Structures are given as structure tokens and as C-alpha cells.
Short mmCIF file of C-alpha atoms and ligand atoms in Angstrom, two decimals:
data_model
loop_
_atom_site.label_atom_id
_atom_site.label_comp_id
_atom_site.label_asym_id
_atom_site.label_seq_id
_atom_site.Cartn_x
_atom_site.Cartn_y
_atom_site.Cartn_z
CA MET X 1 -42.12 14.60 3.23
CA GLY X 2 -41.93 10.76 3.73
CA THR X 3 -43.97 8.29 1.49
CA PRO X 4 -47.07 9.59 0.01
CA THR X 5 -50.00 7.02 -0.34
CA THR X 6 -51.67 8.38 -3.22
CA ALA X 7 -50.39 10.71 -5.46
CA ASP X 8 -52.41 12.20 -8.78
CA ILE X 9 -49.22 11.46 -10.56
CA VAL X 10 -46.04 9.04 -10.33
CA ILE X 11 -43.28 10.18 -12.54
CA ILE X 12 -40.83 6.68 -12.72
CA GLY X 13 -37.15 8.28 -12.50
CA GLY X 14 -35.47 10.92 -11.92
CA GLY X 15 -33.58 11.70 -14.58
CA VAL X 16 -33.61 14.89 -17.47
CA MET X 17 -36.85 13.06 -17.84
CA GLY X 18 -39.13 12.43 -14.93
CA ALA X 19 -37.13 16.07 -13.75
CA SER X 20 -38.32 17.54 -16.52
CA ALA X 21 -41.84 16.78 -16.77
CA ALA X 22 -42.57 17.41 -12.77
CA TYR X 23 -41.31 20.28 -12.94
CA HIS X 24 -43.07 21.33 -15.95
CA LEU X 25 -46.82 19.74 -14.66
CA ALA X 26 -46.39 21.49 -11.05
CA ARG X 27 -45.65 24.27 -13.08
CA ARG X 28 -48.66 24.20 -14.72
CA GLY X 29 -50.14 24.06 -11.49
CA MET X 30 -50.30 19.92 -11.34
CA LYS X 31 -50.55 19.08 -6.70
CA ASN X 32 -49.82 15.67 -5.52
CA ILE X 33 -47.13 14.97 -7.85
CA VAL X 34 -44.52 12.10 -6.96
CA LEU X 35 -41.97 11.85 -8.68
CA LEU X 36 -39.59 7.95 -7.69
CA GLU X 37 -36.15 7.97 -8.25
CA LYS X 38 -34.24 4.30 -7.33
CA GLU X 39 -30.61 5.62 -6.66
CA GLU X 40 -30.01 7.71 -4.44
CA LEU X 41 -28.90 10.55 -6.73
CA PHE X 42 -31.41 12.04 -9.24
CA GLY X 43 -29.70 12.04 -12.59
CA THR X 44 -27.00 8.96 -11.81
CA GLY X 45 -28.27 7.42 -14.52
CA ALA X 46 -28.18 8.58 -18.80
CA THR X 47 -27.80 12.09 -17.44
CA GLY X 48 -24.79 12.08 -15.16
CA ARG X 49 -23.32 9.61 -18.04
CA CYS X 50 -23.49 11.40 -20.59
CA ALA X 51 -22.10 13.76 -22.80
CA GLY X 52 -23.47 16.82 -22.41
CA GLY X 53 -23.34 17.34 -26.60
CA VAL X 54 -26.26 19.83 -27.47
CA ARG X 55 -27.05 20.33 -31.17
CA TYR X 56 -29.37 21.53 -34.01
CA GLN X 57 -27.16 18.97 -36.12
CA PHE X 58 -30.44 16.40 -37.15
CA SER X 59 -30.79 14.48 -40.19
CA THR X 60 -35.01 14.54 -39.20
CA GLU X 61 -37.46 16.89 -39.55
CA ILE X 62 -38.68 16.19 -36.52
CA ASN X 63 -35.42 16.03 -34.42
CA VAL X 64 -34.70 19.60 -35.76
CA ARG X 65 -37.46 21.10 -34.76
CA LEU X 66 -36.90 19.57 -31.42
CA SER X 67 -34.13 21.15 -29.92
CA LEU X 68 -34.62 24.25 -32.13
CA GLU X 69 -38.06 23.83 -28.70
CA SER X 70 -35.80 22.63 -26.22
CA LEU X 71 -31.80 24.37 -27.03
CA PRO X 72 -33.44 28.39 -26.26
CA MET X 73 -34.49 26.82 -23.20
CA LEU X 74 -31.08 25.72 -22.41
CA GLU X 75 -29.67 28.95 -23.33
CA ARG X 76 -32.54 30.29 -20.71
CA PHE X 77 -32.80 28.04 -18.66
CA LYS X 78 -30.47 30.64 -15.30
CA GLU X 79 -33.38 32.81 -16.59
CA GLU X 80 -36.59 30.65 -15.40
CA ILE X 81 -35.66 27.95 -13.64
CA GLY X 82 -32.57 30.46 -11.13
CA GLN X 83 -29.80 27.33 -13.27
CA ASP X 84 -26.32 28.11 -14.37
CA VAL X 85 -25.90 25.34 -16.76
CA ASN X 86 -22.75 26.52 -18.41
CA TYR X 87 -24.10 26.73 -21.97
CA ARG X 88 -21.18 27.29 -24.22
CA GLN X 89 -21.61 27.70 -27.84
CA CYS X 90 -18.15 25.50 -29.50
CA GLY X 91 -20.30 24.27 -32.57
CA TYR X 92 -20.15 20.71 -33.39
CA LEU X 93 -18.05 19.97 -36.47
CA LEU X 94 -19.02 16.86 -38.14
CA VAL X 95 -16.58 15.62 -40.70
CA ALA X 96 -17.44 12.58 -43.11
CA THR X 97 -14.84 10.91 -44.65
CA ASN X 98 -17.13 7.95 -46.44
CA GLU X 99 -19.83 9.15 -50.18
CA LYS X 100 -22.77 7.64 -48.33
CA ASP X 101 -21.96 10.45 -45.78
CA VAL X 102 -21.53 12.93 -48.59
CA ASN X 103 -24.57 12.74 -50.26
CA ALA X 104 -26.66 12.47 -45.89
CA PHE X 105 -24.37 15.93 -45.20
CA LYS X 106 -25.62 17.34 -48.30
CA HIS X 107 -28.80 16.54 -47.03
CA ASN X 108 -28.93 17.68 -43.77
CA VAL X 109 -27.75 20.60 -44.08
CA GLN X 110 -30.38 21.93 -46.83
CA LEU X 111 -32.68 20.38 -44.06
CA GLN X 112 -31.71 22.19 -41.11
CA ASN X 113 -31.89 25.17 -43.60
CA ARG X 114 -34.84 25.35 -44.32
CA LEU X 115 -36.06 25.29 -41.15
CA GLY X 116 -34.21 28.33 -39.60
CA VAL X 117 -31.09 26.22 -38.23
CA GLN X 118 -27.86 28.19 -39.93
CA THR X 119 -25.89 24.79 -40.32
CA GLN X 120 -22.34 25.19 -42.90
CA LEU X 121 -21.61 22.58 -44.66
CA LEU X 122 -17.24 23.08 -45.12
CA SER X 123 -14.98 20.75 -47.09
CA GLY X 124 -12.65 18.79 -46.14
CA GLU X 125 -10.11 21.08 -47.30
CA GLU X 126 -12.19 23.84 -44.59
CA VAL X 127 -12.40 20.87 -41.42
CA ARG X 128 -7.86 19.96 -42.37
CA ALA X 129 -7.58 24.37 -41.82
CA ARG X 130 -10.18 24.56 -39.01
CA LEU X 131 -8.62 21.73 -36.99
CA PRO X 132 -4.62 21.68 -38.08
CA LEU X 133 -3.98 19.57 -34.73
CA MET X 134 -5.78 16.16 -36.27
CA ASN X 135 -4.86 13.78 -39.33
CA PHE X 136 -8.14 14.74 -41.13
CA GLU X 137 -6.50 13.71 -44.44
CA ASP X 138 -9.59 11.68 -45.56
CA ALA X 139 -12.05 14.25 -45.26
CA ILE X 140 -13.76 14.75 -47.98
CA ALA X 141 -16.62 16.73 -45.97
CA GLY X 142 -17.99 19.55 -43.08
CA THR X 143 -20.32 20.14 -41.18
CA PHE X 144 -20.73 22.77 -39.01
CA ASN X 145 -22.99 25.06 -36.26
CA ARG X 146 -21.99 26.77 -34.30
CA LYS X 147 -24.96 27.35 -32.40
CA ASP X 148 -25.06 23.95 -31.81
CA GLY X 149 -22.47 23.44 -27.87
CA LEU X 150 -22.46 21.82 -24.23
CA VAL X 151 -24.35 22.22 -21.36
CA ASP X 152 -24.29 20.28 -17.81
CA PRO X 153 -26.24 17.47 -17.91
CA ASN X 154 -25.54 18.15 -13.72
CA SER X 155 -26.80 21.09 -13.37
CA VAL X 156 -29.79 20.27 -15.64
CA VAL X 157 -31.31 17.90 -13.46
CA ALA X 158 -30.90 19.64 -10.07
CA GLY X 159 -32.69 22.87 -11.25
CA TYR X 160 -35.26 21.04 -12.46
CA ILE X 161 -35.44 19.53 -9.68
CA SER X 162 -35.03 22.03 -7.16
CA ALA X 163 -37.79 24.00 -9.07
CA ALA X 164 -39.60 21.01 -8.95
CA GLN X 165 -40.04 20.73 -4.91
CA LYS X 166 -40.85 24.08 -4.84
CA LEU X 167 -43.68 24.13 -6.73
CA GLY X 168 -44.04 20.75 -3.77
CA VAL X 169 -43.56 17.65 -6.15
CA ASN X 170 -42.49 15.30 -3.74
CA ALA X 171 -39.09 13.72 -5.37
CA LEU X 172 -37.58 10.77 -4.01
CA THR X 173 -34.75 9.08 -4.38
CA ARG X 174 -33.92 5.28 -2.78
CA ALA X 175 -37.82 4.69 -3.67
CA GLU X 176 -36.99 1.95 -6.52
CA VAL X 177 -40.51 1.06 -8.00
CA THR X 178 -40.96 -2.60 -8.34
CA GLY X 179 -44.28 -3.07 -9.50
CA ILE X 180 -47.66 -1.62 -10.70
CA ARG X 181 -51.15 -2.93 -10.59
CA VAL X 182 -53.49 -2.53 -13.48
CA ARG X 183 -57.15 -3.45 -13.52
CA GLY X 184 -59.23 -3.99 -16.23
CA ASP X 185 -57.11 -1.48 -19.21
CA GLN X 186 -56.33 1.58 -15.94
CA VAL X 187 -53.24 2.23 -14.00
CA GLU X 188 -54.36 1.71 -10.02
CA ALA X 189 -51.08 1.42 -7.78
CA VAL X 190 -47.43 1.48 -8.17
CA GLU X 191 -45.95 -0.68 -5.57
CA THR X 192 -42.08 1.09 -4.03
CA ILE X 193 -39.19 -0.50 -2.23
CA GLN X 194 -40.87 2.34 0.67
CA GLY X 195 -44.24 0.76 0.11
CA VAL X 196 -46.98 1.01 -2.22
CA ILE X 197 -48.43 4.18 -3.58
CA GLN X 198 -52.01 5.32 -5.37
CA THR X 199 -52.90 6.71 -8.77
CA ARG X 200 -54.60 6.69 -12.07
CA MET X 201 -51.44 7.85 -13.61
CA LEU X 202 -48.33 7.28 -14.86
CA LEU X 203 -45.66 8.43 -16.62
CA ASN X 204 -42.29 6.29 -17.20
CA ALA X 205 -39.03 8.72 -17.44
CA ALA X 206 -37.62 5.47 -15.88
CA GLY X 207 -34.35 5.51 -19.86
CA PRO X 208 -32.44 2.30 -20.66
CA TRP X 209 -34.93 1.02 -17.55
CA ALA X 210 -38.05 2.36 -19.44
CA GLY X 211 -38.72 -1.64 -21.03
CA LEU X 212 -38.86 -2.69 -17.55
CA ILE X 213 -41.09 -0.32 -16.34
CA GLY X 214 -43.10 -0.89 -19.38
CA GLN X 215 -43.43 -5.50 -18.42
CA MET X 216 -44.84 -4.17 -15.23
CA ALA X 217 -47.68 -3.09 -16.33
CA GLY X 218 -47.86 -5.47 -19.32
CA VAL X 219 -47.28 -2.18 -21.57
CA GLN X 220 -44.17 -4.17 -24.40
CA ILE X 221 -41.82 -0.90 -25.08
CA PRO X 222 -38.84 -1.62 -27.76
CA VAL X 223 -36.19 0.72 -25.31
CA ILE X 224 -32.70 -1.60 -25.35
CA PRO X 225 -30.20 -0.50 -23.86
CA ILE X 226 -26.63 -0.26 -25.04
CA ARG X 227 -23.75 0.96 -23.31
CA ARG X 228 -20.92 2.96 -24.15
CA GLN X 229 -18.60 5.05 -22.51
CA MET X 230 -16.15 7.31 -22.96
CA PHE X 231 -12.61 8.87 -20.87
CA THR X 232 -11.03 11.90 -20.77
CA THR X 233 -7.39 13.27 -20.55
CA ASN X 234 -5.34 15.83 -18.48
CA ALA X 235 -4.94 19.61 -19.41
CA LEU X 236 -3.21 19.52 -22.23
CA LYS X 237 -2.32 22.83 -23.05
CA GLU X 238 -2.46 22.76 -27.52
CA ILE X 239 -6.50 22.37 -26.87
CA PRO X 240 -7.95 25.94 -27.76
CA GLU X 241 -11.01 26.96 -25.68
CA ASP X 242 -13.04 27.43 -28.76
CA PHE X 243 -12.57 23.52 -29.91
CA PRO X 244 -15.01 22.11 -31.41
CA PHE X 245 -17.29 19.06 -31.05
CA VAL X 246 -15.36 16.62 -33.40
CA ILE X 247 -17.46 14.17 -34.51
CA ASP X 248 -16.14 11.36 -36.72
CA PHE X 249 -18.98 10.15 -38.05
CA GLY X 250 -17.15 6.73 -40.14
CA GLN X 251 -16.00 5.62 -36.83
CA SER X 252 -18.50 7.63 -34.50
CA LEU X 253 -15.35 8.45 -33.07
CA TYR X 254 -16.05 11.79 -30.71
CA PHE X 255 -13.76 14.71 -28.99
CA HIS X 256 -14.37 17.75 -27.62
CA ARG X 257 -13.34 19.94 -24.71
CA GLU X 258 -13.57 18.97 -21.06
CA GLY X 259 -11.98 21.34 -18.32
CA GLU X 260 -8.64 21.24 -19.75
CA GLY X 261 -8.94 18.45 -22.06
CA LEU X 262 -10.77 16.49 -23.57
CA LEU X 263 -13.67 14.69 -23.46
CA ILE X 264 -13.01 11.53 -25.93
CA GLY X 265 -16.35 8.41 -26.52
CA MET X 266 -16.12 6.33 -29.87
CA SER X 267 -20.08 4.45 -29.65
CA ASN X 268 -18.86 0.57 -30.19
CA GLN X 269 -21.36 -1.15 -33.20
CA ASN X 270 -20.89 -5.07 -31.65
CA GLU X 271 -21.57 -4.24 -28.70
CA LYS X 272 -24.20 -6.50 -27.36
CA PRO X 273 -28.10 -4.96 -25.51
CA GLY X 274 -27.57 -5.59 -21.43
CA PHE X 275 -27.30 -2.96 -18.06
CA ASP X 276 -23.74 -3.39 -17.65
CA GLN X 277 -22.65 -0.31 -16.79
CA ASN X 278 -18.54 -1.25 -16.55
CA VAL X 279 -16.15 -0.06 -18.59
CA ASP X 280 -15.51 -1.92 -21.25
CA GLU X 281 -11.49 -1.56 -21.01
CA GLU X 282 -10.20 -3.73 -23.95
CA PHE X 283 -12.84 -1.50 -26.22
CA GLU X 284 -11.77 1.90 -24.45
CA PHE X 285 -7.70 0.52 -26.06
CA VAL X 286 -9.58 0.61 -29.91
CA ASN X 287 -11.14 4.39 -28.90
CA LEU X 288 -7.20 5.23 -27.64
CA GLU X 289 -6.06 4.51 -30.94
CA ALA X 290 -8.42 5.20 -33.14
CA ALA X 291 -8.39 8.75 -31.48
CA ILE X 292 -4.24 8.91 -31.33
CA GLU X 293 -4.47 8.65 -35.32
CA ARG X 294 -7.10 11.59 -35.14
CA MET X 295 -4.92 13.83 -32.73
CA PRO X 296 -1.01 12.60 -32.74
CA LEU X 297 -1.27 14.81 -29.84
CA LEU X 298 -2.38 12.47 -27.43
CA GLU X 299 0.27 9.72 -27.27
CA HIS X 300 1.62 11.97 -24.49
CA ALA X 301 -2.10 12.42 -22.67
CA SER X 302 -3.11 10.53 -19.99
CA ARG X 303 -6.49 9.47 -18.97
CA ALA X 304 -8.30 11.06 -15.55
CA SER X 305 -11.35 9.42 -15.79
CA HIS X 306 -13.63 7.43 -17.64
CA TRP X 307 -17.08 6.40 -17.28
CA ALA X 308 -19.41 3.45 -19.26
CA GLY X 309 -23.71 4.79 -19.74
CA LEU X 310 -26.93 3.12 -21.58
CA TYR X 311 -28.20 4.46 -24.36
CA GLU X 312 -31.55 3.62 -24.59
CA VAL X 313 -32.11 2.77 -28.24
CA THR X 314 -35.03 2.48 -29.92
CA PRO X 315 -35.71 0.91 -33.47
CA ASP X 316 -36.44 3.83 -35.17
CA ALA X 317 -33.18 5.80 -33.29
CA HIS X 318 -36.43 8.47 -32.11
CA PRO X 319 -39.13 9.09 -28.77
CA ILE X 320 -41.91 7.64 -27.44
CA TYR X 321 -44.16 10.54 -26.43
CA GLY X 322 -47.99 9.06 -25.35
CA ALA X 323 -50.06 7.42 -24.27
CA THR X 324 -50.46 2.99 -24.03
CA GLN X 325 -53.36 0.59 -24.28
CA VAL X 326 -52.93 0.95 -21.28
CA GLY X 327 -55.17 4.10 -19.39
CA GLY X 328 -53.55 6.59 -17.17
CA PHE X 329 -49.58 4.80 -18.20
CA TYR X 330 -47.61 7.66 -20.50
CA LEU X 331 -44.72 6.64 -21.54
CA CYS X 332 -41.27 10.15 -22.55
CA THR X 333 -38.18 7.57 -23.90
CA GLY X 334 -36.43 6.00 -25.93
CA PHE X 335 -34.37 8.99 -26.88
CA SER X 336 -31.71 6.91 -28.11
CA GLY X 337 -28.48 8.56 -27.37
CA HIS X 338 -28.93 11.98 -28.40
CA GLY X 339 -31.79 12.56 -25.10
CA PHE X 340 -30.33 15.45 -22.51
CA MET X 341 -31.08 18.16 -25.13
CA HIS X 342 -34.07 17.47 -25.38
CA GLY X 343 -35.27 17.17 -21.92
CA PRO X 344 -35.57 20.68 -21.24
CA ILE X 345 -39.30 20.39 -24.35
CA SER X 346 -40.23 17.01 -23.54
CA GLY X 347 -41.22 17.45 -20.31
CA LYS X 348 -43.34 19.75 -21.42
CA LEU X 349 -44.38 18.06 -24.07
CA MET X 350 -45.97 15.51 -22.15
CA SER X 351 -47.83 18.27 -19.64
CA GLU X 352 -49.92 19.07 -22.34
CA LEU X 353 -50.29 15.90 -23.38
CA ILE X 354 -51.48 14.94 -19.22
CA LEU X 355 -52.83 18.58 -18.85
CA ASP X 356 -54.85 19.04 -22.44
CA GLY X 357 -55.09 15.67 -23.65
CA GLU X 358 -53.01 17.20 -26.26
CA PHE X 359 -49.37 18.54 -27.28
CA SER X 360 -48.60 21.71 -28.39
CA SER X 361 -45.57 23.18 -28.49
CA LEU X 362 -44.60 21.06 -30.85
CA ASP X 363 -46.98 17.77 -32.74
CA VAL X 364 -44.19 14.85 -32.24
CA SER X 365 -47.85 12.68 -32.18
CA MET X 366 -46.24 10.76 -34.72
CA LEU X 367 -43.68 9.75 -31.88
CA ASP X 368 -46.28 7.85 -30.36
CA LEU X 369 -45.41 3.79 -29.34
CA ALA X 370 -48.30 2.47 -31.87
CA ARG X 371 -46.07 3.71 -35.23
CA PHE X 372 -44.07 0.90 -34.36
CA ASP X 373 -46.65 -1.67 -35.42
CA GLU X 374 -48.05 -0.22 -37.92
CA GLY X 375 -45.01 0.23 -39.43
CA ARG X 376 -44.47 3.74 -38.93
CA LEU X 377 -40.69 4.01 -38.10
CA ILE X 378 -38.44 7.75 -39.01
CA LYS X 379 -35.04 7.19 -39.28
CA GLU X 380 -32.79 9.46 -37.94
CA TYR X 381 -29.33 9.38 -40.36
CA ASN X 382 -26.85 10.91 -36.83
CA VAL X 383 -26.43 9.19 -34.25
CA VAL X 384 -23.88 8.52 -33.08
C1 FAD K 1 -21.98 8.01 -22.43
C2 FAD K 1 -23.69 8.35 -22.69
C3 FAD K 1 -23.26 9.72 -23.80
C4 FAD K 1 -24.28 10.68 -24.38
N1 FAD K 1 -23.92 11.63 -25.15
C5 FAD K 1 -25.03 12.35 -24.83
C6 FAD K 1 -25.02 14.08 -25.22
O1 FAD K 1 -23.66 14.27 -25.62
N2 FAD K 1 -26.18 14.22 -26.02
C7 FAD K 1 -27.27 14.43 -25.90
O2 FAD K 1 -28.28 15.07 -26.13
N3 FAD K 1 -27.64 12.01 -24.50
C8 FAD K 1 -26.14 12.15 -25.00
N4 FAD K 1 -26.84 10.87 -24.54
C9 FAD K 1 -28.02 9.77 -24.28
C10 FAD K 1 -28.55 10.91 -23.61
O3 FAD K 1 -27.81 10.83 -21.63
C11 FAD K 1 -30.46 10.40 -22.37
O4 FAD K 1 -30.75 10.74 -24.36
C12 FAD K 1 -31.11 11.02 -21.31
O5 FAD K 1 -29.88 11.61 -20.11
C13 FAD K 1 -32.13 10.45 -21.33
O6 FAD K 1 -32.16 10.31 -20.60
P1 FAD K 1 -33.53 9.77 -19.63
O7 FAD K 1 -33.69 10.87 -18.02
O8 FAD K 1 -34.55 9.28 -19.84
O9 FAD K 1 -32.99 8.12 -18.27
P2 FAD K 1 -32.31 8.43 -17.36
O10 FAD K 1 -31.56 9.60 -17.32
O11 FAD K 1 -31.30 7.10 -18.08
O12 FAD K 1 -33.05 8.63 -16.34
C14 FAD K 1 -33.99 7.57 -15.88
C15 FAD K 1 -33.55 7.68 -14.58
O13 FAD K 1 -34.73 6.59 -13.87
C16 FAD K 1 -34.54 5.33 -12.86
N5 FAD K 1 -35.46 5.11 -12.49
C17 FAD K 1 -34.83 3.37 -13.75
N6 FAD K 1 -35.48 2.01 -12.50
C18 FAD K 1 -36.40 2.12 -12.58
C19 FAD K 1 -37.86 1.98 -11.09
N7 FAD K 1 -37.70 0.91 -11.11
N8 FAD K 1 -37.66 2.58 -9.98
C20 FAD K 1 -36.98 4.11 -10.36
N9 FAD K 1 -36.76 4.64 -10.67
C21 FAD K 1 -35.75 4.09 -12.02
C22 FAD K 1 -32.84 5.10 -13.31
O14 FAD K 1 -32.12 5.80 -11.92
C23 FAD K 1 -32.21 6.73 -13.95
O15 FAD K 1 -32.29 7.59 -12.84
C24 FAD K 1 -25.99 10.35 -24.10
C25 FAD K 1 -25.96 9.21 -22.90
C26 FAD K 1 -24.98 7.94 -22.83
C27 FAD K 1 -25.15 6.82 -22.43
#
């Protein structure tokens, strides 16, 4: 299929959000769906650079509920979409080393248990017993959920794109959107490097670039790109197969098994907003030193690969779903560094809103764009 001149809906962005929305809209029977991705391949934005972590452990009810809907969709992915996504339930072990975090952890475990998520609160002693290869003398408490784990992001995008294509979606790469035509208060067309597509409906699923797409339509979207980076090690025979996804919460430092080695990342709290996706070597050194401090055996490890990507951060670290003041211009963005895992349900929710006018799987109407102007922010504490 070449570049079309008309569409019933144009989805901007071929990451997990765009791919999931395209599939779910097509599955509901919508025709003439066009998905546009600026890069040569789908899923090379935030989605393809992410750590692949999926978890139930959040601090707000809406995020736990998003996980309760989305993670089972990842468990059923092969059955439903026909693509293996390598779901490994290794559990997330979050470690607190200060009293403020301990109090937050206690609150989170209560909330999660109330919602049916079986997260356990651990003592410092129990953390140390579970992590014999790590130095956690200062651990005061931890939380563990065995159903949290890892999923392969590229497989999820590839699975949704090919299932969507089979249902007739026209998904194009090297199709950068360069402008949006709005007449009155209504979307009229989208301009791309491959030509103009007439459409009255647009879904902005451009991840860290969503703010730029918003500007094209005259809509201000508070999504800020912030660089995050990680590296992997060569094989480390000491790391057991069931090594959990460990988060040293106070330092935003994390470790999980990747192949036969480890993937290690740390969030630079001083990172300035921007679109640079090159690795900051100086900060990588800071990360490495902190990691060796926690896991001395890393002294003898070597780096296998490293990369950086962009978080798509909103003022309250929650996504933005829904309509805008411009007719036909919808948003599904702003997942603030933990959106990969919520991709499946988010695409489904957008299909419900677009086709039925309301969300039915889960009420996310409080996560609208208007909340920022109206002061209805919902703060998420478990941002890594
Ligand atoms: C280092 C890192 C680690 C992370 N770890 C995790 C994790 O462990 N678990 C988790 O759940 N989440 C994690 N995340 C967050 C997760 O990656 C994102 O929340 C999620 O992938 C967002 O998906 P998206 O589809 O909105 O964005 P993207 O995947 O970025 O997709 C947007 C797409 O839009 C395209 N695009 C942009 N502008 C245009 C244009 N003008 N025209 C056409 N196309 C355009 C881009 O090229 C891109 O492919 C991590 C993110 C990073 C950066």
C-alpha cells in the first residue's frame, strides 16, 4: 500500500501506543486506518529503548488498575496476537534505604493488596537474604511481587503491527508528520514528507515527541523529553536465572537479568529536558560506580552494550488520554517512563473512546489534558 490521500483516522507514532491503538481500532472493525512512523522501523523510539519491565507495583490506584488490565493482556499475547513476547515473571524487588521511602512502601503495599495485588512487604534482613550477591547493609525494607517481570518490547510492537496490517491497517515507516491542518476547531488534514492525508481524526501517539505534534495543531501538551540510559554486561555466571528486577529506590538504580548478563540503569536526577539520545559517558561512569558499590562482582564485568532513550514526562507522571480542544485530535501519551507495560490496555482504551465516546474497560477520564489547567494532578511516587 502506498501513501493514501484520505483516512478515517491517522495515528502518529509507531511505538507501543500507536501499534496497540491501530490493532484495537481495526479489531473493532474500523476501516481506513493509517499509522505513520517517522523512522525506518517501527518501535525504535522510547519503546525499543526501554528496559522491558512490567509491574503491578505502583503508588496510585489508577496505575495499579492499568497494570491489572494490561499485564494479563501481555500474558495472553501469544494466544491473542500470535506473537511470543517472552514474559518472564522474575518479580520486582524494590529496596528502601530511608524512612520516607519505607512509609511510602507501606502505603503502596496496602493499596496494592486492597486491589488484589499480592505484593509482600520485606524487612531489611529479608532483602539481604534474597540478594546475597548485593551489598544492601543499609536496606530498611523492601517490597516484592512475583508476578512483576520482563517482556520483550520489540516483539509487542511487531505483534501489534502485523496483526493490525492483517486487519487492513496501512502502517507506514519513513513517514514523518510535518504539519497538521486545522480548520475552525476541527482537524482537516495531516502533512507528511510523503504527502498530505485528508482526515478528520488524529491520534497523537508520538511519545517523547508528542509535544511537538501538539504544537502543529495549536494544542499545548505538557510532555517533556528526558534522557535515560542503561548498559548491559557480558555473561555473569553468578547471576541466578530467577534474579529479580532489583530497584535501589533511593538512587533510582536498577538491575535485571538480560540474556546471561545484567542490564543496569540509573536515572540522572539532574538531566535537562531535550531530545539528545546519545549516551552521556560521564553519567555512565557514575552509574557504574554506584552499581559496583551495590554488587562488587561487577568490578570484573565488561560492558556488552549501552544506549539512551527518552522518557515522556508529564507534571504528575501519569499519562494523558483523550480529546483536546481541537475536534478530532486525540492524545495517548505522557507515560513518564513506565508506559511500555500499559501499551496494551492504552490502545484498547483509545479504541473505546474513539468508537464509543467513552472508556469502558477502565475509567481513565480523570487522566485528561484539562487536569493540568484545572489542578487535578495525581502524583505517582514509584517513578524510577
Ligand atoms: C531508557 C528507558 C527505559 C524504560 N523502561 C521502561 C520499563 O522498564 N517499563 C515500561 O513500562 N516502560 C519503560 N520505559 C517507558 C516506555 O518506553 C514508554 O513509556 C513507552 O514506550 C511509550 O510508548 P509510545 O508509543 O508512547 O512512544 P514511542 O515508543 O517513543 O513511540 C512514538 C513514536 O512516534 C514517532 N514519531 C515521533 N514524531 C513523529 C512524527 N513527527 N511523525 C511520525 N512519527 C513520529 C517516533 O519515532 C516513535 O517511534 C522506558 C523508557 C526509556 C527511555
